[in-house]
XYZ file of C-alpha atoms in Angstrom:
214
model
C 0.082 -0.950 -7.459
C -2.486 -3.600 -7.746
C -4.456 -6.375 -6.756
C -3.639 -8.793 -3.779
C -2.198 -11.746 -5.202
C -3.932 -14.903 -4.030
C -7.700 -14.606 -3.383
C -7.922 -13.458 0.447
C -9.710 -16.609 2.027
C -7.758 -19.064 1.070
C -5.150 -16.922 2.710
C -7.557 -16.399 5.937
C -8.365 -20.145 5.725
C -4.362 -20.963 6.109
C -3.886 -18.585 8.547
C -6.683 -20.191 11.223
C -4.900 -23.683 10.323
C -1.382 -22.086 11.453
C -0.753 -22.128 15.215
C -0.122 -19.063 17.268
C 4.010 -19.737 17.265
C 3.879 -20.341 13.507
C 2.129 -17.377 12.860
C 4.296 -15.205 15.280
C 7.116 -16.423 12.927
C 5.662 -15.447 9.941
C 4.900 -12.380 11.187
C 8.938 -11.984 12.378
C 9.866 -13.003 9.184
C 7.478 -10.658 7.066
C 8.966 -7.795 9.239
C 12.683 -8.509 8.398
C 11.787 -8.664 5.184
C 10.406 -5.000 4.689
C 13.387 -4.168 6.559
C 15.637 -5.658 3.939
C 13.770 -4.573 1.230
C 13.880 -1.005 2.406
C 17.754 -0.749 3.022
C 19.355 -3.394 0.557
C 16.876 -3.425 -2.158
C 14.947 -6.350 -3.776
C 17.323 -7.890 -5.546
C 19.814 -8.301 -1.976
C 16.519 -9.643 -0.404
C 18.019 -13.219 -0.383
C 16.849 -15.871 2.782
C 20.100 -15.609 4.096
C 20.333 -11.698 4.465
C 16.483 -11.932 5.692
C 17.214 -14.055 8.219
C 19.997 -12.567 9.626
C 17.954 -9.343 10.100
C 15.311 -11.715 11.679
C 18.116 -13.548 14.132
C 16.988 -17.083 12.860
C 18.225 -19.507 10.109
C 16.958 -19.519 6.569
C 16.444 -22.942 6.597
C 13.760 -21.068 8.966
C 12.460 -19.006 6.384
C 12.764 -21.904 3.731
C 9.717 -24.055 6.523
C 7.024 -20.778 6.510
C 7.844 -19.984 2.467
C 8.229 -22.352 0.049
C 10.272 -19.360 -2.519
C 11.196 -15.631 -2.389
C 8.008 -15.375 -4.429
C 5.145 -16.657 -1.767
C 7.708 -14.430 0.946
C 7.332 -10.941 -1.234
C 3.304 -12.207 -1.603
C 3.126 -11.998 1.919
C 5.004 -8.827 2.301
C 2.908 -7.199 -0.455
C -0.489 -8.096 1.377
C 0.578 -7.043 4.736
C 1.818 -3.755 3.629
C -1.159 -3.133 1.371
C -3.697 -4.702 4.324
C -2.574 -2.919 7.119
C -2.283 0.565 4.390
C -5.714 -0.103 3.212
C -7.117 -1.112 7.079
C -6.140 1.967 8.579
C -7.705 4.167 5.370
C -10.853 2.326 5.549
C -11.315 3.214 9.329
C -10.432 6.953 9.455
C -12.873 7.374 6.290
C -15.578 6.247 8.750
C -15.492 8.976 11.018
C -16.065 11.170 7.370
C -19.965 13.008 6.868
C -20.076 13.426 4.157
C -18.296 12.451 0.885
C -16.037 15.752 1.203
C -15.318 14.940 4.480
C -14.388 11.368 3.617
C -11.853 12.609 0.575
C -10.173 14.994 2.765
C -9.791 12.265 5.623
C -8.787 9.658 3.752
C -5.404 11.333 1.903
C -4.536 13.000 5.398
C -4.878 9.715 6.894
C -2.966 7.670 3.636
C -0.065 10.208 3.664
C 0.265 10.456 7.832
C 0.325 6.464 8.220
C 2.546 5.845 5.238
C 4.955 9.051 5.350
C 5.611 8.304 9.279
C 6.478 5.034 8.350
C 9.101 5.198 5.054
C 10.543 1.771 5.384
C 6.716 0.504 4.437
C 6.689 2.196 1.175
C 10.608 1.557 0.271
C 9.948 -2.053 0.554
C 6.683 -1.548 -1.344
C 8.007 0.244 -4.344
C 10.850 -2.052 -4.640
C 8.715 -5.088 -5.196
C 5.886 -3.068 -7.208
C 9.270 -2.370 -9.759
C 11.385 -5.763 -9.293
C 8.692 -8.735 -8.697
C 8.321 -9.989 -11.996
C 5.853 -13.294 -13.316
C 7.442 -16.090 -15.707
C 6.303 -14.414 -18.834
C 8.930 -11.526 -17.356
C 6.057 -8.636 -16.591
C 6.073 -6.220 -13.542
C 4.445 -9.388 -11.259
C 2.268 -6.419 -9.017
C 1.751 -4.359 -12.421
C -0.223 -6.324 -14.385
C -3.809 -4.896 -12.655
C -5.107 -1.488 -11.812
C -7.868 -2.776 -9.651
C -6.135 -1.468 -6.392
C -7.786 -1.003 -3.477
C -6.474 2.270 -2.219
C -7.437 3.413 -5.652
C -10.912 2.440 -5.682
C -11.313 3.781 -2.145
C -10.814 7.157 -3.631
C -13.105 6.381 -6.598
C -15.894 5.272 -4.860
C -15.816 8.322 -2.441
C -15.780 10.417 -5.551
C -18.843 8.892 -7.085
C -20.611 9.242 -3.867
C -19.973 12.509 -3.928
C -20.937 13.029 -7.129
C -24.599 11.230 -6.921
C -25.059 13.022 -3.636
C -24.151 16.862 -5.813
C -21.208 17.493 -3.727
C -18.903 17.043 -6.172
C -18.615 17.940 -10.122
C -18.661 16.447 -13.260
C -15.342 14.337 -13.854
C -14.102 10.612 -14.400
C -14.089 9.267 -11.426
C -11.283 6.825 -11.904
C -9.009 9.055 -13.464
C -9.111 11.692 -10.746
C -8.539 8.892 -8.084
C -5.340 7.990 -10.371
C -4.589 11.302 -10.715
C -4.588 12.075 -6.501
C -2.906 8.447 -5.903
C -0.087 9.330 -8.553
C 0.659 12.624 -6.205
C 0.827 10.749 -2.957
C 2.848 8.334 -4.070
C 5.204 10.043 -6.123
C 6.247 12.394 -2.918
C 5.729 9.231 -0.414
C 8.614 8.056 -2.816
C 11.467 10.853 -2.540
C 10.225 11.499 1.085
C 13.065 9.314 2.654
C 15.945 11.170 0.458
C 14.985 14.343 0.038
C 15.076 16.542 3.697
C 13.869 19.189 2.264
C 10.262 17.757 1.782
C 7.559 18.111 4.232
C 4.725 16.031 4.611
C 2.256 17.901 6.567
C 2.740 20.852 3.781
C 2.518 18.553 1.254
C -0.656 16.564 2.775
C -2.343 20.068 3.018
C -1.291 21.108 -0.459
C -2.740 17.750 -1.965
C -6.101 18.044 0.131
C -6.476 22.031 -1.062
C -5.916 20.712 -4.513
C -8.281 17.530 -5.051
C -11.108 19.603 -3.026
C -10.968 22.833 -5.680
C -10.718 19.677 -8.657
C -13.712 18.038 -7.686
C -15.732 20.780 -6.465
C -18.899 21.626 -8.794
C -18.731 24.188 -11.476
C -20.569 27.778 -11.167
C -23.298 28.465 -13.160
């Protein structure tokens, strides 16, 4: 999971250009495209099957998005936006830097494990997207957001003693892998349960980071 992948205000510039109806559109567009994504995979993610799910033409589609590649853009920043959005205000309400880590995976796994079809679409365009030198398209950088959320409340808590010794990175990687490995096999597997899981994860990153005693 990576990096948004056009620089976010020339995407915010666009967007105040587009009129209310056009961006409604978009918007209906974007949706039946998770949609598709999530049921029929990336590769059956053509315009035509798209806009069916939508109720409108792909010649439709073809107006807001010049290729399946600016489309799967847009689907990739809303998912990640409104993923990263909601993480950003529940860690708010957080104290202190434990606080903050425990909020922000209980809020990460409730908004994205009540809502599977987000992170089915995600994962198949994380795995299928590719650039024109043939590399995983949303691969190629590390610098995600969600990731460095983590990190940076992990060096907080570190400056402010809370936490112990450890790489920072590598423990937000670490946490981010678990989430998102279960988010994963949550829609096939029954069996799982996310509020055991959620509480498992939290017990588990709050005993890793705590400090050492002497």
């Amino acid at each position: 999971m990576v990096n948004q992948p056009e620089n976010k205000s020339v995407n915010q510039n666009k967007d105040e250009k587009r009129t209310f109806i056009e961006l409604a559109r978009r918007a209906q567009i974007i949706e039946a495209t998770i949609d598709v994504l999530a049921e029929q995979g990336y590769m059956n993610a053509s315009f035509v099957r798209i806009a069916k799910r939508a109720g409108i033409s792909a010649g439709l589609i073809s107006y807001h998005f010049k290729d399946k590649e600016e489309l799967m853009d847009e689907v990739y920043m809303t998912i990640m936006g409104g993923r990263l959005k909601h993480l950003q205000e529940k860690i708010a309400d957080g104290k202190t830097a434990t606080d903050k880590l425990r909020i922000a995976l209980e809020a990460d796994m409730a908004y994205m494990g009540n809502q599977p079809r987000l992170f089915k679409a995600l994962i198949e365009g994380l795995f299928s997207a590719r650039d024109s030198e043939g590399h995983l398209k949303y691969m190629k950088d590390i610098d995600e957001p969600d990731i460095n959320s983590i990190a940076t409340i992990l060096e907080t808590g570190q400056k402010n003693g809370e936490f112990g010794v450890f790489d920072t990175y590598n423990m937000a990687l670490i946490l981010d892998g678990a989430r998102d490995q279960f988010l994963a096999q949550l829609p096939i597997r029954p069996s799982f349960n996310l509020e055991k899981f959620t509480k498992t994860l939290v017990d588990f990153a709050l005993k890793a980071v705590q400090k050492e005693e002497l």
